[in-house]
Short mmCIF file of C-alpha atoms and ligand atoms in Angstrom, two decimals:
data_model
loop_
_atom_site.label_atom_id
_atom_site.label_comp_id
_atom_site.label_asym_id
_atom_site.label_seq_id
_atom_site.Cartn_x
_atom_site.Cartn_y
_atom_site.Cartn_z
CA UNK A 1 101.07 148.71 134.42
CA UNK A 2 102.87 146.30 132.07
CA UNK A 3 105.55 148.15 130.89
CA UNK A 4 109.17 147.24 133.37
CA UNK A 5 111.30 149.80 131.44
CA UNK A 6 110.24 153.06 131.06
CA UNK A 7 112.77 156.05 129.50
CA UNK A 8 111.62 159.71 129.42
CA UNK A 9 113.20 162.30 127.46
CA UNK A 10 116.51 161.09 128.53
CA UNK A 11 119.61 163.23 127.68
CA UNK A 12 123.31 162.75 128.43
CA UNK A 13 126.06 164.91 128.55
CA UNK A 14 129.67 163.96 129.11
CA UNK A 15 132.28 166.37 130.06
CA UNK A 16 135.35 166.56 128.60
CA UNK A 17 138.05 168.99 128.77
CA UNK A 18 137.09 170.38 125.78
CA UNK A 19 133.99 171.28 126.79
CA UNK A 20 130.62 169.12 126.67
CA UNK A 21 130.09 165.99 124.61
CA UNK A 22 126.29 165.43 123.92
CA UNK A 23 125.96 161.50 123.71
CA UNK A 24 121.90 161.43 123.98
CA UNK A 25 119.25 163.50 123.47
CA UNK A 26 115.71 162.95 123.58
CA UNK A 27 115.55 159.16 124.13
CA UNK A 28 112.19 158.00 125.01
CA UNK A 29 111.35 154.24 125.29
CA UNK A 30 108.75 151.51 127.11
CA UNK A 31 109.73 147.66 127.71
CA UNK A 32 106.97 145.53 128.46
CA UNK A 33 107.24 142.70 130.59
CA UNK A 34 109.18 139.77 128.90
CA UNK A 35 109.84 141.92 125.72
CA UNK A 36 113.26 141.65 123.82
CA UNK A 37 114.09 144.99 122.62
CA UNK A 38 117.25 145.49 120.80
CA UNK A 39 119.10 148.82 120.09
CA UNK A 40 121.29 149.24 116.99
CA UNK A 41 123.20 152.68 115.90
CA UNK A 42 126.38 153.13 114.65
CA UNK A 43 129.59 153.01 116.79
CA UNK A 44 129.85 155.94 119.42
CA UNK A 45 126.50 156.71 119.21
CA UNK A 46 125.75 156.56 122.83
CA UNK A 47 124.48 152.47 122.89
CA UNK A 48 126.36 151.60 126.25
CA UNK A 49 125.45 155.21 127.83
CA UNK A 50 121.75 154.41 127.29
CA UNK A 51 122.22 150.95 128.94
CA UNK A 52 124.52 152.43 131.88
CA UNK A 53 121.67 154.55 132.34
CA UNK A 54 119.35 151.89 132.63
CA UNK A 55 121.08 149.97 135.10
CA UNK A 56 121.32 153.38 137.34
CA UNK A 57 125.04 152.98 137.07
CA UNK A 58 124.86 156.77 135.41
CA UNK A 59 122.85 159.32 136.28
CA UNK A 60 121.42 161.10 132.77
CA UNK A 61 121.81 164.73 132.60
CA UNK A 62 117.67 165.07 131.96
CA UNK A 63 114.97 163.11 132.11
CA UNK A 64 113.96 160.37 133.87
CA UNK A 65 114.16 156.44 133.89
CA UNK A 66 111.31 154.04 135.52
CA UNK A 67 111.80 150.44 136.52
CA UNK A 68 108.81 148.68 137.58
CA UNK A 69 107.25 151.76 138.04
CA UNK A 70 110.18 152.41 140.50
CA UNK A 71 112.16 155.96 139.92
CA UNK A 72 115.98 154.40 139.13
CA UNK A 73 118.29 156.23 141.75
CA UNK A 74 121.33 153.85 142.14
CA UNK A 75 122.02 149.89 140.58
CA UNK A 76 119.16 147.91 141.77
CA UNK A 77 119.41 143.98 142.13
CA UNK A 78 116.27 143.94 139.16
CA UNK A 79 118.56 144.63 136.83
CA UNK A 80 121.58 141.87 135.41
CA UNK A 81 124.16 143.28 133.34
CA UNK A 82 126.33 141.33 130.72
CA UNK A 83 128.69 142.73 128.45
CA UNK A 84 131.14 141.78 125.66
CA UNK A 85 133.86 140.04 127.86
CA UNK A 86 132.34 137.27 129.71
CA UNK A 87 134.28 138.61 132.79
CA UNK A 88 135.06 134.92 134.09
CA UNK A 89 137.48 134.61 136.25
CA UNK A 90 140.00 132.11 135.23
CA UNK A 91 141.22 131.26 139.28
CA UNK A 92 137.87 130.45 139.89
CA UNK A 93 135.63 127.20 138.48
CA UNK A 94 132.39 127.77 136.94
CA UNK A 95 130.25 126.79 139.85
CA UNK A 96 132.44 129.43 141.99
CA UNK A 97 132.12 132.01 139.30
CA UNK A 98 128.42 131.24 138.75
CA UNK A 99 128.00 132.28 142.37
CA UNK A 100 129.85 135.58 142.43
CA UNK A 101 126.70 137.70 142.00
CA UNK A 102 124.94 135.87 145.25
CA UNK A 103 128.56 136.24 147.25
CA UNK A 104 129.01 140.02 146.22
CA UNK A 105 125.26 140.25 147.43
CA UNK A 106 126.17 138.33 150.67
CA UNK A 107 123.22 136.08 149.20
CA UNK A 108 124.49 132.71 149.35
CA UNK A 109 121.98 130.75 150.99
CA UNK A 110 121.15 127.31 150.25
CA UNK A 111 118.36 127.37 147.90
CA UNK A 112 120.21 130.28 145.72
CA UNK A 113 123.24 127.80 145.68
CA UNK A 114 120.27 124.98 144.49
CA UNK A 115 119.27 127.49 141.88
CA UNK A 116 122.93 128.03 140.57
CA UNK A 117 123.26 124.21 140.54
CA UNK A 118 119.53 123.74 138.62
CA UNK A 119 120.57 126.47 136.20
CA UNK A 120 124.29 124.83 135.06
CA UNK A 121 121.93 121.52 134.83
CA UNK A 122 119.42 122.99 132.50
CA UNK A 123 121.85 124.92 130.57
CA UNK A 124 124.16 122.11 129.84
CA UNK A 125 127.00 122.59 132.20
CA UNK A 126 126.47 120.63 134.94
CA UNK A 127 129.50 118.64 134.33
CA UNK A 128 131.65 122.21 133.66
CA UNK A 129 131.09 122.88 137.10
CA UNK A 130 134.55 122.18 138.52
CA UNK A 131 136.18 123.00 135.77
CA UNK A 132 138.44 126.47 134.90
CA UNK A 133 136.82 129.17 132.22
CA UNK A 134 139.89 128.65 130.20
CA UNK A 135 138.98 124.76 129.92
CA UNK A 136 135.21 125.84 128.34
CA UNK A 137 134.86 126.77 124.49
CA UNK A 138 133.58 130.61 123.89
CA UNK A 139 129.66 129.68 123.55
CA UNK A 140 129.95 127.95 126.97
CA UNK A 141 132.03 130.87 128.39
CA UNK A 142 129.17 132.53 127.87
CA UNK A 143 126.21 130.60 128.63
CA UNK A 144 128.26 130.80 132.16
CA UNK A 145 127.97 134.32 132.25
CA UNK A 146 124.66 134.37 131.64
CA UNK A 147 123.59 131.66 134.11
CA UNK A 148 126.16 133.82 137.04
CA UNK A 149 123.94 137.07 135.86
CA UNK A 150 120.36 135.04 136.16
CA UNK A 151 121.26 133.47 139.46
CA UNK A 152 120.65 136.85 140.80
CA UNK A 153 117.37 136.71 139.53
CA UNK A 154 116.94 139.83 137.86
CA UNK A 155 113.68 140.71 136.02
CA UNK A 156 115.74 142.70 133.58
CA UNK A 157 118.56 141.51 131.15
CA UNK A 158 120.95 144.04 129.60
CA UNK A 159 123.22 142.98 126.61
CA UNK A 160 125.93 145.11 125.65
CA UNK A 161 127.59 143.63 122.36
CA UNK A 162 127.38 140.86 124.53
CA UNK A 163 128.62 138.72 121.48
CA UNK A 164 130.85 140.48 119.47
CA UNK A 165 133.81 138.59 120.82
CA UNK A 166 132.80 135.50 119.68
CA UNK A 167 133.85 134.27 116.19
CA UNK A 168 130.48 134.23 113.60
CA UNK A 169 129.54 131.01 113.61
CA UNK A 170 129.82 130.32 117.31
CA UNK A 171 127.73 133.94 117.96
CA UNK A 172 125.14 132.29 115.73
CA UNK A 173 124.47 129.49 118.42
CA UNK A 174 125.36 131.45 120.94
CA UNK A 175 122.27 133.80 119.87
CA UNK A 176 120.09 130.75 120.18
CA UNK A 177 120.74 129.13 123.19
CA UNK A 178 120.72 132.98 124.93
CA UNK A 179 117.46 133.43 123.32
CA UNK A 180 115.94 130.24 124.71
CA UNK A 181 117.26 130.89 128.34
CA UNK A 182 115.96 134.39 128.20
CA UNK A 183 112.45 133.56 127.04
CA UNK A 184 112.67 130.30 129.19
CA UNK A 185 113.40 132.24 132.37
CA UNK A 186 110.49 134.79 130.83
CA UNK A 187 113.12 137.93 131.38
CA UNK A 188 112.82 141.16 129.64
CA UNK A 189 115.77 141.93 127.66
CA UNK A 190 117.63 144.99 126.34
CA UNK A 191 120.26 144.25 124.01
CA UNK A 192 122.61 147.16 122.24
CA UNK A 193 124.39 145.44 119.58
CA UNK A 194 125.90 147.29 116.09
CA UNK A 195 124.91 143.86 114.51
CA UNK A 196 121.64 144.29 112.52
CA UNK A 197 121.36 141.16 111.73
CA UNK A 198 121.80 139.44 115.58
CA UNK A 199 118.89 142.86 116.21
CA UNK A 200 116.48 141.60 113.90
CA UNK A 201 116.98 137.49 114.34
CA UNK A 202 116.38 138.09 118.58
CA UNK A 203 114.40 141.05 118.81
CA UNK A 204 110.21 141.82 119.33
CA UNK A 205 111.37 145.13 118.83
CA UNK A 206 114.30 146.82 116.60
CA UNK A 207 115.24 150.53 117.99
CA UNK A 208 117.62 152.35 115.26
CA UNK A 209 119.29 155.32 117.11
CA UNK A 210 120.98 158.13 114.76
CA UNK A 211 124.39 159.05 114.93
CA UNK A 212 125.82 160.76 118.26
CA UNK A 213 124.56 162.32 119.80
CA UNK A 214 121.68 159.45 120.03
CA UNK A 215 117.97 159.85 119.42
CA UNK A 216 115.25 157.37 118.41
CA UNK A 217 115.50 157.77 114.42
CA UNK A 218 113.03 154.49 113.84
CA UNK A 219 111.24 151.78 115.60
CA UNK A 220 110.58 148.28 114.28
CA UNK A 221 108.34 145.61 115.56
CA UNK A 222 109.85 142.17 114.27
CA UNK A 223 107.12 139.44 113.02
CA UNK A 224 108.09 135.84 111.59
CA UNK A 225 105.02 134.04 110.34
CA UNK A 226 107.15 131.01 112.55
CA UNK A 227 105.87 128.37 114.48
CA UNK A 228 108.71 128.52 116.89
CA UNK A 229 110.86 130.90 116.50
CA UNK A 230 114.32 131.08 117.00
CA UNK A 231 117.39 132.98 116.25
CA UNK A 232 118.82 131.31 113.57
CA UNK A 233 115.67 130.18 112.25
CA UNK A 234 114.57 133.71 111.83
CA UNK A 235 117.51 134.40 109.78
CA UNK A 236 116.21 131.90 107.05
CA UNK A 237 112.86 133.36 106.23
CA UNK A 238 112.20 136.47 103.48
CA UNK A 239 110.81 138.73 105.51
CA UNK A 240 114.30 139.18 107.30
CA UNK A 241 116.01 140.31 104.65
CA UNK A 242 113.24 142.83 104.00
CA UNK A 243 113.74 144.18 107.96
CA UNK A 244 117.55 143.89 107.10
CA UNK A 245 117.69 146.51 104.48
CA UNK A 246 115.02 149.02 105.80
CA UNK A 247 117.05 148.98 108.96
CA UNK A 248 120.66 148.75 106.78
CA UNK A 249 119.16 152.19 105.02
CA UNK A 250 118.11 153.70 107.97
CA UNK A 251 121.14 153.21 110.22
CA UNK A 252 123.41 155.17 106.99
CA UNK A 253 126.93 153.30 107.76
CA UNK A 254 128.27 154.94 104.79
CA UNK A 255 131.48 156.64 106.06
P1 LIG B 1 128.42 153.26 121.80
O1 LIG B 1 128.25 152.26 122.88
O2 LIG B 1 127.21 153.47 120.96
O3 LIG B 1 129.60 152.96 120.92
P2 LIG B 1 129.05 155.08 123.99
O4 LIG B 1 127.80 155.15 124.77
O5 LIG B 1 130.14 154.25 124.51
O6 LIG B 1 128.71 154.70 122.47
O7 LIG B 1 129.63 156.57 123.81
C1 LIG B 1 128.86 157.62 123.23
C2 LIG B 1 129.74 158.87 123.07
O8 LIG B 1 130.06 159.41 124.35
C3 LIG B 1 131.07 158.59 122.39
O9 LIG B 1 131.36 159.65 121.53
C4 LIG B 1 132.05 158.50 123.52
O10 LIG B 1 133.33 158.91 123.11
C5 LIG B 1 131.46 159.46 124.53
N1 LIG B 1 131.76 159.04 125.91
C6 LIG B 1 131.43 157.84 126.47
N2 LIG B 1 131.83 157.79 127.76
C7 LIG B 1 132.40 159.00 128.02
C8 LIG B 1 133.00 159.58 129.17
N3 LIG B 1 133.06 158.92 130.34
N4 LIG B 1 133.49 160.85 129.07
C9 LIG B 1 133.42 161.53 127.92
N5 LIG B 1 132.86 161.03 126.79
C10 LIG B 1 132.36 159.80 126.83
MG1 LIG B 2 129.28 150.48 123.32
#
Protein backbone atom coordinates (compact mmCIF):
# COMPACT_ATOMS: atom_id res chain seq x y z
CA UNK A 1 0.00 0.00 0.00
CA UNK A 2 1.33 3.33 -1.31
CA UNK A 3 -0.75 5.68 0.16
CA UNK A 4 1.19 7.24 3.88
CA UNK A 5 -1.85 9.45 4.70
CA UNK A 6 -5.02 8.11 4.84
CA UNK A 7 -8.30 10.31 6.31
CA UNK A 8 -11.73 8.64 6.73
CA UNK A 9 -14.83 10.43 7.19
CA UNK A 10 -13.19 12.64 9.63
CA UNK A 11 -15.39 15.07 11.68
CA UNK A 12 -14.52 17.60 14.38
CA UNK A 13 -16.37 19.18 16.91
CA UNK A 14 -15.16 21.87 19.26
CA UNK A 15 -16.90 22.79 22.36
CA UNK A 16 -17.55 25.99 23.33
CA UNK A 17 -19.62 27.43 25.95
CA UNK A 18 -22.13 28.14 23.69
CA UNK A 19 -22.65 24.93 22.75
CA UNK A 20 -20.83 22.87 19.83
CA UNK A 21 -18.79 24.39 17.02
CA UNK A 22 -18.68 21.96 13.96
CA UNK A 23 -15.17 22.72 12.32
CA UNK A 24 -15.13 19.43 9.93
CA UNK A 25 -17.32 17.20 8.58
CA UNK A 26 -16.89 14.51 6.25
CA UNK A 27 -13.20 14.92 5.30
CA UNK A 28 -11.89 12.06 3.42
CA UNK A 29 -8.36 12.09 1.85
CA UNK A 30 -5.22 9.63 0.60
CA UNK A 31 -1.42 10.91 0.38
CA UNK A 32 0.75 8.81 -1.52
CA UNK A 33 4.20 8.41 -0.78
CA UNK A 34 6.27 11.57 -1.71
CA UNK A 35 3.05 13.47 -2.83
CA UNK A 36 2.67 17.30 -2.10
CA UNK A 37 -0.85 17.89 -1.33
CA UNK A 38 -1.92 21.31 -0.46
CA UNK A 39 -5.20 22.40 1.30
CA UNK A 40 -6.74 25.83 0.62
CA UNK A 41 -10.27 27.18 2.19
CA UNK A 42 -11.07 30.28 3.45
CA UNK A 43 -10.00 31.54 6.95
CA UNK A 44 -11.64 29.53 9.93
CA UNK A 45 -12.55 26.88 7.92
CA UNK A 46 -10.99 24.20 9.94
CA UNK A 47 -7.26 24.11 7.85
CA UNK A 48 -5.07 23.78 11.11
CA UNK A 49 -7.77 21.33 12.83
CA UNK A 50 -7.38 18.95 9.87
CA UNK A 51 -3.54 19.14 10.19
CA UNK A 52 -3.65 18.86 14.19
CA UNK A 53 -5.51 15.90 13.42
CA UNK A 54 -3.02 14.53 11.29
CA UNK A 55 -0.23 14.85 13.49
CA UNK A 56 -2.46 12.95 16.33
CA UNK A 57 -2.08 16.09 18.36
CA UNK A 58 -6.22 16.06 18.32
CA UNK A 59 -8.28 13.41 18.50
CA UNK A 60 -11.35 13.96 15.72
CA UNK A 61 -14.73 13.54 17.02
CA UNK A 62 -15.43 10.62 14.08
CA UNK A 63 -13.67 8.88 11.85
CA UNK A 64 -10.50 7.69 11.55
CA UNK A 65 -6.87 8.72 10.40
CA UNK A 66 -4.12 6.09 8.97
CA UNK A 67 -0.40 6.71 8.80
CA UNK A 68 1.53 4.16 7.09
CA UNK A 69 -1.16 1.98 7.45
CA UNK A 70 -0.69 2.66 11.23
CA UNK A 71 -4.10 3.73 13.24
CA UNK A 72 -2.86 7.52 14.57
CA UNK A 73 -3.42 7.36 18.47
CA UNK A 74 -0.98 10.03 19.87
CA UNK A 75 2.06 12.38 17.91
CA UNK A 76 4.25 9.91 16.31
CA UNK A 77 8.00 10.78 15.43
CA UNK A 78 6.75 10.10 11.35
CA UNK A 79 5.27 13.08 11.37
CA UNK A 80 7.34 16.90 11.37
CA UNK A 81 5.31 19.80 12.00
CA UNK A 82 6.13 23.47 10.88
CA UNK A 83 4.02 26.31 11.22
CA UNK A 84 3.87 30.07 10.49
CA UNK A 85 6.42 31.28 13.19
CA UNK A 86 9.65 29.65 12.62
CA UNK A 87 9.71 29.03 16.45
CA UNK A 88 13.64 29.71 16.65
CA UNK A 89 14.85 30.39 19.59
CA UNK A 90 16.83 33.51 19.64
CA UNK A 91 19.25 32.27 22.98
CA UNK A 92 20.12 29.50 21.03
CA UNK A 93 22.47 29.33 17.57
CA UNK A 94 21.24 27.58 14.63
CA UNK A 95 23.21 24.44 15.01
CA UNK A 96 21.72 24.28 18.76
CA UNK A 97 18.27 25.03 17.52
CA UNK A 98 18.64 22.65 14.54
CA UNK A 99 19.11 19.96 17.17
CA UNK A 100 16.17 20.61 19.46
CA UNK A 101 13.95 17.94 17.87
CA UNK A 102 16.86 15.08 18.45
CA UNK A 103 17.43 16.62 22.26
CA UNK A 104 13.58 16.73 23.05
CA UNK A 105 13.72 13.05 21.62
CA UNK A 106 16.80 12.29 23.84
CA UNK A 107 18.18 11.37 20.22
CA UNK A 108 21.38 13.03 20.01
CA UNK A 109 23.74 10.57 18.96
CA UNK A 110 26.58 11.14 16.78
CA UNK A 111 25.49 10.33 13.39
CA UNK A 112 22.02 12.40 13.97
CA UNK A 113 24.37 15.34 15.03
CA UNK A 114 26.39 14.37 11.40
CA UNK A 115 23.03 14.56 9.76
CA UNK A 116 22.13 18.04 11.31
CA UNK A 117 25.62 19.19 10.25
CA UNK A 118 25.17 17.53 6.40
CA UNK A 119 21.75 19.14 6.25
CA UNK A 120 22.92 23.07 7.24
CA UNK A 121 25.78 22.13 4.51
CA UNK A 122 23.42 21.22 1.77
CA UNK A 123 20.97 23.79 2.57
CA UNK A 124 23.34 26.65 2.59
CA UNK A 125 23.93 27.36 6.20
CA UNK A 126 26.80 25.79 7.15
CA UNK A 127 28.48 28.94 7.98
CA UNK A 128 25.01 30.20 10.03
CA UNK A 129 25.74 27.59 12.32
CA UNK A 130 27.07 29.60 15.27
CA UNK A 131 25.27 32.30 14.63
CA UNK A 132 21.82 33.77 16.58
CA UNK A 133 18.23 33.48 14.55
CA UNK A 134 18.00 37.17 14.89
CA UNK A 135 21.43 37.51 12.84
CA UNK A 136 19.68 35.27 9.72
CA UNK A 137 17.29 37.05 7.08
CA UNK A 138 13.49 35.54 7.12
CA UNK A 139 14.07 32.91 4.11
CA UNK A 140 17.03 31.51 6.13
CA UNK A 141 14.99 31.63 9.40
CA UNK A 142 13.16 29.34 7.77
CA UNK A 143 15.13 27.03 5.82
CA UNK A 144 16.42 26.50 9.66
CA UNK A 145 13.23 25.42 10.69
CA UNK A 146 12.82 23.20 8.19
CA UNK A 147 16.25 21.54 8.38
CA UNK A 148 15.53 21.32 12.76
CA UNK A 149 12.00 19.55 11.60
CA UNK A 150 13.86 17.05 8.89
CA UNK A 151 16.64 16.17 11.27
CA UNK A 152 14.05 14.14 12.94
CA UNK A 153 13.57 12.37 9.93
CA UNK A 154 10.03 12.31 9.51
CA UNK A 155 8.38 10.66 6.44
CA UNK A 156 5.66 13.25 6.67
CA UNK A 157 5.88 17.13 6.35
CA UNK A 158 3.02 19.33 7.59
CA UNK A 159 2.88 23.09 6.56
CA UNK A 160 0.63 25.28 8.29
CA UNK A 161 0.74 28.84 6.54
CA UNK A 162 4.14 28.02 7.03
CA UNK A 163 4.93 31.27 4.96
CA UNK A 164 2.59 33.78 5.52
CA UNK A 165 4.96 35.71 7.71
CA UNK A 166 7.30 36.30 5.26
CA UNK A 167 7.08 39.45 3.06
CA UNK A 168 5.98 38.37 -0.90
CA UNK A 169 8.91 38.36 -2.54
CA UNK A 170 11.02 36.56 0.02
CA UNK A 171 7.89 33.73 0.35
CA UNK A 172 8.43 33.41 -3.39
CA UNK A 173 12.04 31.94 -2.84
CA UNK A 174 11.27 30.70 0.14
CA UNK A 175 8.60 28.40 -1.79
CA UNK A 176 11.44 27.21 -3.94
CA UNK A 177 14.14 26.32 -1.95
CA UNK A 178 11.30 24.40 0.53
CA UNK A 179 10.14 22.72 -2.51
CA UNK A 180 13.57 21.45 -3.53
CA UNK A 181 14.45 20.19 0.07
CA UNK A 182 11.15 18.47 0.30
CA UNK A 183 11.33 16.61 -3.00
CA UNK A 184 15.19 16.26 -2.41
CA UNK A 185 14.69 14.52 0.92
CA UNK A 186 11.65 12.58 -1.16
CA UNK A 187 9.07 13.59 1.91
CA UNK A 188 5.41 13.64 1.56
CA UNK A 189 4.01 16.93 2.27
CA UNK A 190 0.75 18.45 3.51
CA UNK A 191 0.59 22.03 3.29
CA UNK A 192 -2.70 24.24 4.47
CA UNK A 193 -2.13 27.57 3.15
CA UNK A 194 -5.16 30.38 2.26
CA UNK A 195 -2.67 31.32 -0.60
CA UNK A 196 -3.96 29.85 -3.92
CA UNK A 197 -1.42 30.81 -5.69
CA UNK A 198 1.70 29.27 -3.26
CA UNK A 199 -1.28 25.87 -3.53
CA UNK A 200 -1.12 25.64 -7.08
CA UNK A 201 2.83 26.71 -7.81
CA UNK A 202 3.96 23.61 -5.00
CA UNK A 203 1.26 21.27 -5.12
CA UNK A 204 0.63 17.54 -7.13
CA UNK A 205 -2.58 17.98 -5.67
CA UNK A 206 -4.91 21.18 -4.85
CA UNK A 207 -7.73 20.26 -2.06
CA UNK A 208 -10.41 23.30 -1.89
CA UNK A 209 -12.34 22.82 1.45
CA UNK A 210 -15.80 24.89 1.77
CA UNK A 211 -16.45 27.22 4.34
CA UNK A 212 -16.65 25.99 8.15
CA UNK A 213 -17.52 23.74 8.95
CA UNK A 214 -14.89 22.03 6.36
CA UNK A 215 -15.62 19.42 3.73
CA UNK A 216 -13.84 18.46 0.49
CA UNK A 217 -15.78 20.91 -2.03
CA UNK A 218 -13.08 20.08 -5.07
CA UNK A 219 -9.96 18.27 -5.85
CA UNK A 220 -7.29 19.33 -8.34
CA UNK A 221 -4.41 17.44 -9.73
CA UNK A 222 -1.72 20.15 -10.81
CA UNK A 223 0.20 19.39 -14.30
CA UNK A 224 2.96 21.80 -15.88
CA UNK A 225 4.02 20.55 -19.29
CA UNK A 226 7.74 21.60 -17.38
CA UNK A 227 10.89 20.07 -17.69
CA UNK A 228 11.80 20.82 -14.15
CA UNK A 229 9.54 22.18 -12.29
CA UNK A 230 9.69 24.53 -9.71
CA UNK A 231 7.74 26.93 -7.68
CA UNK A 232 8.26 29.99 -9.22
CA UNK A 233 8.67 28.58 -12.50
CA UNK A 234 5.23 27.17 -12.33
CA UNK A 235 3.87 30.51 -11.70
CA UNK A 236 5.04 31.66 -15.25
CA UNK A 237 3.27 29.22 -17.47
CA UNK A 238 -0.70 29.61 -18.80
CA UNK A 239 -2.02 26.83 -17.51
CA UNK A 240 -1.59 28.38 -13.90
CA UNK A 241 -3.64 31.02 -14.32
CA UNK A 242 -6.29 28.67 -15.70
CA UNK A 243 -5.94 26.42 -12.15
CA UNK A 244 -5.89 29.96 -10.45
CA UNK A 245 -9.34 31.01 -11.35
CA UNK A 246 -11.20 27.59 -11.28
CA UNK A 247 -9.84 27.32 -7.79
CA UNK A 248 -10.38 31.45 -7.13
CA UNK A 249 -14.27 30.55 -8.18
CA UNK A 250 -14.52 27.65 -6.27
CA UNK A 251 -13.08 28.80 -2.94
CA UNK A 252 -16.09 32.01 -3.14
CA UNK A 253 -13.95 34.71 -1.00
CA UNK A 254 -16.59 37.13 -1.71
CA UNK A 255 -17.54 38.49 1.76
P1 LIG B 1 -8.28 27.63 9.82
O1 LIG B 1 -6.95 27.09 10.14
O2 LIG B 1 -8.86 27.13 8.53
O3 LIG B 1 -8.32 29.13 9.84
P2 LIG B 1 -9.07 26.42 12.35
O4 LIG B 1 -8.86 24.97 12.14
O5 LIG B 1 -8.06 27.14 13.14
O6 LIG B 1 -9.34 27.13 10.94
O7 LIG B 1 -10.48 26.63 13.08
C1 LIG B 1 -11.70 26.13 12.53
C2 LIG B 1 -12.88 26.63 13.38
O8 LIG B 1 -12.86 26.00 14.66
C3 LIG B 1 -12.85 28.13 13.65
O9 LIG B 1 -14.16 28.62 13.58
C4 LIG B 1 -12.29 28.24 15.04
O10 LIG B 1 -12.79 29.38 15.69
C5 LIG B 1 -12.79 26.97 15.69
N1 LIG B 1 -11.84 26.49 16.72
C6 LIG B 1 -10.54 26.18 16.51
N2 LIG B 1 -9.96 25.73 17.65
C7 LIG B 1 -10.94 25.75 18.59
C8 LIG B 1 -11.00 25.41 19.97
N3 LIG B 1 -9.93 24.92 20.61
N4 LIG B 1 -12.19 25.57 20.62
C9 LIG B 1 -13.28 26.03 19.99
N5 LIG B 1 -13.29 26.37 18.68
C10 LIG B 1 -12.15 26.25 17.98
MG1 LIG C 1 -5.11 28.03 10.52
Amino acid sequence: MNNVVELNDIGMKYQSLNGEIPALEHISLKVRQGEFVSIVGPSGCGKSTLLSIVSGLLRPTSGSVFVESEKVMGPSKKIGYMLQKDHLFDWRTITQNVLLGLEIQKAVTPEAKEYAERLLVTYGLSEFGHKYPSQLSGGMRQRAALIRTLVTNPQILLLDEAFSALDYQTRLAVNDDIYAIIKKENKTAIMVTHDIAESISMADRVIVLTRRPGTVKSCHTIIFGLDKRTPLKSRKVPEFQTYFEQIWKELDVHV
